[in-house]
Coordinates of C-alpha atoms in Angstrom, one line a residue:
Chain B
M1 CA 21.0 109.3 19.0
R2 CA 21.6 106.0 20.7
L3 CA 18.4 106.3 22.5
L4 CA 16.7 107.1 19.1
L5 CA 18.3 104.0 17.3
S6 CA 17.4 101.7 20.4
F7 CA 13.7 103.1 20.2
F8 CA 13.8 102.6 16.5
L9 CA 15.0 98.8 16.7
I10 CA 12.6 98.1 19.4
S11 CA 9.6 99.4 17.4
I12 CA 10.7 97.2 14.6
I13 CA 10.9 94.1 17.0
C14 CA 7.5 94.7 18.6
L15 CA 5.9 95.3 14.9
K16 CA 7.4 91.9 13.8
V17 CA 6.0 90.2 16.8
Q18 CA 2.8 91.8 16.3
S19 CA 2.2 91.1 12.6
Q20 CA 2.2 87.9 11.1
N21 CA 4.9 87.4 8.7
I22 CA 3.3 87.0 5.1
I23 CA 5.4 86.1 2.2
G24 CA 4.6 85.5 -1.7
R25 CA 6.2 83.0 -4.0
D26 CA 9.3 84.6 -4.4
E27 CA 10.3 84.9 -0.8
L28 CA 9.0 81.0 -0.6
Q29 CA 11.3 80.0 -3.6
Y30 CA 14.2 82.0 -1.7
L31 CA 13.9 80.0 1.6
I32 CA 13.6 76.5 -0.4
N33 CA 16.4 77.2 -2.6
K34 CA 18.9 78.7 0.0
Q35 CA 22.4 76.9 -0.4
D36 CA 23.5 76.8 3.3
D37 CA 24.2 73.9 5.6
T38 CA 20.7 73.9 6.7
L39 CA 18.2 71.3 6.1
R40 CA 14.7 72.9 5.6
I41 CA 11.2 71.6 6.5
F42 CA 8.4 73.3 4.7
N43 CA 4.7 72.0 6.0
F44 CA 1.8 73.3 4.1
W45 CA -1.2 73.7 6.4
A46 CA -4.3 75.8 7.3
T47 CA -6.2 76.0 10.5
W48 CA -9.3 75.0 8.6
C49 CA -7.4 71.8 7.5
K50 CA -8.3 68.8 10.0
P51 CA -5.4 66.5 9.1
C52 CA -3.1 69.3 9.0
V53 CA -3.9 70.5 12.6
Q54 CA -3.7 66.7 13.8
E55 CA -0.1 66.4 12.4
L56 CA 1.2 69.6 13.8
P57 CA 2.1 68.5 17.1
Y58 CA 4.2 66.0 15.5
F59 CA 6.0 68.2 13.5
E60 CA 6.6 70.7 16.9
Q61 CA 8.0 67.5 18.3
V62 CA 10.5 67.0 15.4
N63 CA 11.5 70.8 15.8
A64 CA 12.0 70.4 19.6
Q65 CA 14.0 67.5 19.2
N66 CA 16.2 68.9 16.5
F67 CA 16.6 72.2 18.1
N68 CA 20.3 72.3 18.0
K69 CA 20.8 70.5 14.5
K70 CA 21.0 72.5 11.4
Q71 CA 17.8 71.8 10.7
K72 CA 14.6 74.6 10.5
L73 CA 10.9 74.0 10.3
Y74 CA 8.6 76.4 8.8
L75 CA 4.9 76.2 9.3
I76 CA 3.7 77.6 5.9
S77 CA 0.2 78.6 6.7
L78 CA -2.2 78.9 3.8
D79 CA -5.0 80.8 5.8
F80 CA -6.2 83.9 4.2
P81 CA -4.5 87.0 5.0
E82 CA -8.0 88.4 6.4
S83 CA -8.1 85.3 8.8
I84 CA -4.9 85.9 10.3
K85 CA -6.2 87.9 13.4
R86 CA -9.6 86.3 13.9
K87 CA -8.3 82.5 13.4
L88 CA -4.5 82.1 13.0
K89 CA -3.4 84.2 15.8
P90 CA -5.7 82.6 18.3
F91 CA -4.8 79.2 17.1
I92 CA -1.2 79.7 17.4
K93 CA -1.6 81.1 20.9
N94 CA -4.3 78.5 22.1
K95 CA -2.2 75.5 20.7
G96 CA 1.2 77.1 22.1
I97 CA 2.8 76.7 18.7
Q98 CA 6.5 77.4 19.1
S99 CA 7.8 76.7 15.5
E100 CA 7.8 79.7 13.0
V101 CA 4.4 80.2 11.3
I102 CA 4.8 82.1 8.0
V103 CA 1.7 83.0 6.1
F104 CA 2.0 82.4 2.5
D105 CA -0.2 84.2 -0.1
G106 CA 1.2 83.2 -3.5
G107 CA -1.5 84.4 -6.1
N108 CA -2.5 82.1 -8.7
P109 CA -2.2 78.4 -7.3
N110 CA -1.6 77.1 -10.7
V111 CA 1.7 78.8 -10.7
W112 CA 3.2 78.5 -7.5
I113 CA 2.0 74.8 -6.9
N114 CA 4.1 73.8 -9.5
Q115 CA 7.0 75.7 -8.5
I116 CA 7.1 73.8 -5.2
D117 CA 6.5 70.5 -6.7
S118 CA 5.4 69.4 -10.0
S119 CA 3.7 66.1 -8.5
W120 CA 1.5 68.1 -6.1
S121 CA -1.9 68.5 -6.8
G122 CA -2.6 71.1 -4.1
S123 CA -4.3 69.2 -1.5
I124 CA -3.1 69.8 2.1
P125 CA -1.1 68.8 4.1
A126 CA 1.8 68.8 2.2
T127 CA 5.4 68.7 3.2
L128 CA 8.9 69.8 1.5
L129 CA 12.1 68.9 2.5
S130 CA 15.0 71.0 0.9
F131 CA 18.7 70.8 1.4
Q132 CA 21.4 72.8 -1.1
G133 CA 19.1 72.7 -3.8
R134 CA 17.9 68.8 -3.3
K135 CA 14.1 68.4 -2.6
H136 CA 11.8 65.6 -1.3
F137 CA 8.0 66.2 -1.3
Q138 CA 5.0 64.3 0.2
E139 CA 1.3 65.1 -0.4
S140 CA -0.2 63.4 2.4
S141 CA 0.0 63.6 6.4
F142 CA 1.9 62.1 9.0
D143 CA 0.8 59.9 11.6
S144 CA 3.6 60.1 14.1
T145 CA 7.0 62.2 15.0
E146 CA 8.8 58.9 14.1
Q147 CA 7.3 58.9 10.6
I148 CA 8.5 62.6 9.9
Q149 CA 11.8 61.7 11.4
D150 CA 12.1 58.6 8.9
F151 CA 10.8 61.0 6.1
I152 CA 13.8 63.4 6.9
K153 CA 16.2 60.4 7.5
N154 CA 15.5 58.8 3.9
F155 CA 15.9 62.0 2.5
I156 CA 19.5 62.4 4.0
N157 CA 20.4 59.0 3.3
R158 CA 19.8 59.4 -0.3
F159 CA 22.4 61.9 -0.9
K160 CA 24.8 60.4 1.6
S161 CA 25.1 57.3 -0.7
Chain D
M1 CA 17.4 46.0 5.3
R2 CA 16.7 44.1 2.3
S3 CA 13.2 43.1 3.2
L4 CA 12.6 46.6 3.9
L5 CA 13.9 47.6 0.6
F6 CA 11.6 45.0 -1.1
C7 CA 8.7 46.3 0.6
V8 CA 9.6 50.1 -0.6
F9 CA 10.0 48.9 -3.8
T10 CA 6.8 46.7 -4.2
L11 CA 5.0 49.8 -2.7
T12 CA 6.4 52.2 -4.9
L13 CA 5.3 49.8 -8.1
F14 CA 2.0 49.4 -6.4
T15 CA 1.4 53.2 -6.1
S16 CA 2.7 53.8 -9.6
A17 CA 0.2 51.4 -10.9
L18 CA -2.4 53.0 -9.2
D19 CA -1.6 56.1 -10.6
A20 CA -1.5 54.7 -13.9
Q21 CA -5.0 53.4 -13.4
S22 CA -6.5 57.0 -13.0
Y23 CA -7.7 58.9 -15.8
Q24 CA -5.2 61.0 -17.9
I25 CA -6.3 63.7 -20.5
G26 CA -7.4 61.9 -23.6
Q27 CA -8.4 58.9 -21.8
K28 CA -12.3 57.6 -21.7
A29 CA -14.0 57.6 -18.4
E30 CA -16.2 54.7 -17.4
D31 CA -19.4 55.3 -16.5
F32 CA -20.9 55.1 -12.9
S33 CA -24.0 54.4 -11.1
L34 CA -24.0 56.6 -7.7
K35 CA -26.8 57.7 -5.3
N36 CA -28.2 61.2 -5.7
V37 CA -29.4 63.5 -3.0
D38 CA -32.8 62.7 -4.0
G39 CA -32.3 58.6 -3.5
K40 CA -32.1 57.8 -7.3
M41 CA -29.1 56.3 -9.0
V42 CA -27.6 58.4 -11.6
S43 CA -25.3 57.5 -14.5
L44 CA -23.8 59.5 -17.1
S45 CA -25.9 57.6 -19.7
D46 CA -29.0 59.2 -17.9
Y47 CA -27.8 62.5 -19.9
P48 CA -28.1 61.1 -23.5
A49 CA -28.3 64.8 -24.6
A50 CA -25.4 65.7 -23.0
K51 CA -22.3 67.3 -24.9
G52 CA -20.3 66.8 -22.2
F53 CA -20.3 66.6 -18.4
I54 CA -18.5 68.9 -15.8
V55 CA -17.7 66.2 -13.3
V56 CA -16.9 68.3 -9.9
F57 CA -15.6 66.3 -6.6
T58 CA -16.7 68.4 -3.9
C59 CA -17.9 68.1 -0.4
N60 CA -19.8 69.8 2.4
H61 CA -17.3 70.3 5.0
C62 CA -14.2 71.7 3.0
P63 CA -13.8 75.6 3.2
Y64 CA -12.5 75.6 -0.5
A65 CA -15.5 73.4 -1.7
Q66 CA -17.7 76.2 0.2
M67 CA -16.0 79.0 -1.4
Y68 CA -16.9 77.4 -5.0
E69 CA -20.3 76.4 -4.0
K70 CA -22.2 79.5 -5.7
R71 CA -19.9 79.2 -8.7
I72 CA -20.5 75.7 -9.3
I73 CA -24.2 76.4 -9.2
E74 CA -23.7 79.1 -11.7
L75 CA -21.6 76.9 -13.8
H76 CA -24.5 74.5 -14.1
K77 CA -27.1 77.1 -15.0
K78 CA -25.2 78.5 -17.5
Y79 CA -23.8 75.5 -19.3
A80 CA -26.6 72.6 -18.3
K81 CA -28.7 74.3 -21.2
K82 CA -25.5 74.3 -23.6
G83 CA -25.3 70.7 -23.1
Y84 CA -22.8 70.5 -20.4
P85 CA -24.4 69.6 -16.9
V86 CA -22.6 69.6 -13.5
I87 CA -22.3 66.0 -11.9
A88 CA -21.2 67.0 -8.3
I89 CA -19.6 64.0 -6.5
N90 CA -18.8 63.9 -2.7
P91 CA -15.7 61.6 -2.4
N92 CA -15.2 61.6 1.3
D93 CA -15.6 58.8 3.8
P94 CA -18.2 59.9 6.3
E95 CA -16.8 57.8 8.9
V96 CA -13.6 60.2 8.7
V97 CA -15.6 63.5 8.1
P98 CA -19.2 63.0 9.5
E99 CA -20.3 66.5 8.0
D100 CA -20.1 64.7 4.5
N101 CA -22.5 62.0 5.3
F102 CA -25.6 61.2 2.7
E103 CA -28.0 62.9 5.2
S104 CA -25.8 66.1 5.4
M105 CA -25.4 66.1 1.7
Q106 CA -29.3 66.3 1.2
K107 CA -29.6 69.1 3.7
L108 CA -26.9 71.3 2.1
S109 CA -28.4 70.5 -1.5
N110 CA -31.8 71.6 -0.5
K111 CA -30.4 74.6 1.5
K112 CA -28.5 75.9 -1.4
K113 CA -31.1 74.6 -4.0
Y114 CA -28.6 72.5 -6.1
P115 CA -29.8 72.3 -9.4
F116 CA -27.3 69.5 -10.3
A117 CA -27.0 66.0 -9.3
Y118 CA -24.9 65.8 -5.9
L119 CA -23.8 62.1 -5.8
F120 CA -22.3 60.1 -3.0
D121 CA -19.5 58.1 -3.9
E122 CA -20.5 55.4 -1.6
G123 CA -17.3 52.8 -0.9
Q124 CA -14.9 55.3 -2.6
K125 CA -14.9 53.5 -5.8
V126 CA -15.2 56.4 -8.3
Y127 CA -12.9 59.0 -7.2
P128 CA -9.7 56.9 -7.6
K129 CA -10.8 56.0 -11.0
F130 CA -10.7 59.7 -11.8
G131 CA -7.6 60.2 -9.8
A132 CA -9.2 63.0 -7.7
T133 CA -7.2 64.0 -4.9
R134 CA -9.0 66.9 -3.4
T135 CA -12.2 69.1 -3.4
P136 CA -12.9 70.8 -5.5
H137 CA -11.3 69.0 -8.2
V138 CA -12.8 69.4 -11.9
F139 CA -13.1 66.7 -14.5
I140 CA -14.6 67.8 -17.7
L141 CA -15.6 65.1 -20.2
D142 CA -16.7 65.4 -23.8
K143 CA -19.7 63.7 -25.2
N144 CA -17.8 60.4 -25.8
K145 CA -16.7 60.7 -22.1
V146 CA -13.1 61.4 -23.1
V147 CA -11.6 63.6 -20.4
K148 CA -10.7 67.0 -21.9
Y149 CA -9.5 69.1 -18.7
I150 CA -8.4 68.2 -15.2
G151 CA -8.1 70.9 -12.4
A152 CA -9.3 74.3 -11.0
I153 CA -12.4 76.1 -11.8
D154 CA -10.7 79.6 -11.9
D155 CA -7.6 81.2 -10.5
N156 CA -8.8 82.6 -7.4
A157 CA -10.7 80.7 -4.8
K158 CA -11.2 83.2 -2.2
D159 CA -12.5 86.2 -4.3
E160 CA -14.7 85.8 -7.2
T161 CA -14.4 89.2 -8.1
A162 CA -10.7 89.1 -8.5
V163 CA -10.7 85.7 -10.8
Q164 CA -8.5 86.5 -14.1
I165 CA -8.8 82.8 -15.7
R166 CA -11.9 80.9 -15.8
Y167 CA -10.6 77.7 -16.5
V168 CA -13.7 75.2 -16.7
E169 CA -15.3 78.2 -18.9
D170 CA -12.1 78.4 -21.3
A171 CA -12.0 74.6 -21.6
I172 CA -15.8 74.3 -22.5
A173 CA -15.4 77.2 -25.1
A174 CA -12.3 75.1 -26.5
I175 CA -14.2 71.7 -26.6
E176 CA -17.4 73.8 -28.0
S177 CA -15.0 75.0 -31.1
G178 CA -13.6 71.6 -31.8
K179 CA -10.5 72.3 -30.0
D180 CA -8.2 70.9 -27.1
P181 CA -8.3 73.0 -23.7
N182 CA -5.4 74.9 -23.0
P183 CA -4.3 74.6 -20.3
N184 CA -5.8 71.0 -19.9
T185 CA -4.5 70.7 -16.3
T186 CA -4.3 73.1 -13.5
K187 CA -3.6 73.0 -9.9
A188 CA -5.5 74.5 -7.0
V189 CA -5.6 74.3 -3.2
G190 CA -7.9 72.2 -1.7
C191 CA -9.2 69.8 1.0
S192 CA -7.5 66.1 0.7
I193 CA -10.3 63.6 0.0
K194 CA -10.5 61.6 3.2
K195 CA -10.4 58.2 3.6
K196 CA -9.7 55.7 6.4
G197 CA -6.2 54.8 7.2

């Protein structure tokens, strides 16, 4: 029985590693609206988006620097589910991306873009911070790790004062 | 710290002023004169018989713009004869995206046999007035150049056969029957407009 259970668990883990996580808009809203003590960073990007790809290393660095803090980075890929195998996976492997990559397939963008931030026109890159129901959004790219850190600091300072 | 606050404050004012300058629904758009792929300058006033315009900010390099290429051609074929021509404008700075330079625009237009004007926003003066932020980004004007609709072409970029709502076609139908489009503003994923700095 125990053997069967471990076999079952291992196969789940293998499946999870093999298949890229794809989420819809309810799951994304669930992550954004979590009320725990973790600050969440959602970077919306795609492999075809040049400025997105350029800023990824900065986000990776922010993630590495804050590894032990209660902070979580999600690289939300807007690559189409069909291009996961052909483009996204090789990209993640070649660039050695360490942060969590989640593919988002939200249906009609006119619905989900407004749910994420009403000021967002839909261009990427775009980044959302969320912490205990509060949010902070930017629809443009970052040019350095420091810029992202400042963006996060501004957000934290705002509800400290 | 105080000077930093001041900077942030003025910058915020400045950006909101910039925002306020771009066209909102119901505002009249200024005419422009931009170079077409055939080398001639094109203005809205060159279309005296137009009942309106489908102004599309689009470009060569963006995968979303590419996914809509065929649909933009179809829109022009269907609506130009009804008085609503497509006016395509490439807003990107070719120094940032070389694939979007004027020569490449000419090549793409020839290859795809664009039946509409494909204009180059040289110096990037026109797209900020419209408040375009991405490619593709559509602005429908009525015959008085009043902005009636801002947003997406339809609700499915990837798969034309799965489209459920044709926002642009619905908006033109509304204008044709003397009504205001509903929705008059929609959102879509697209490539940011590329500029220096």
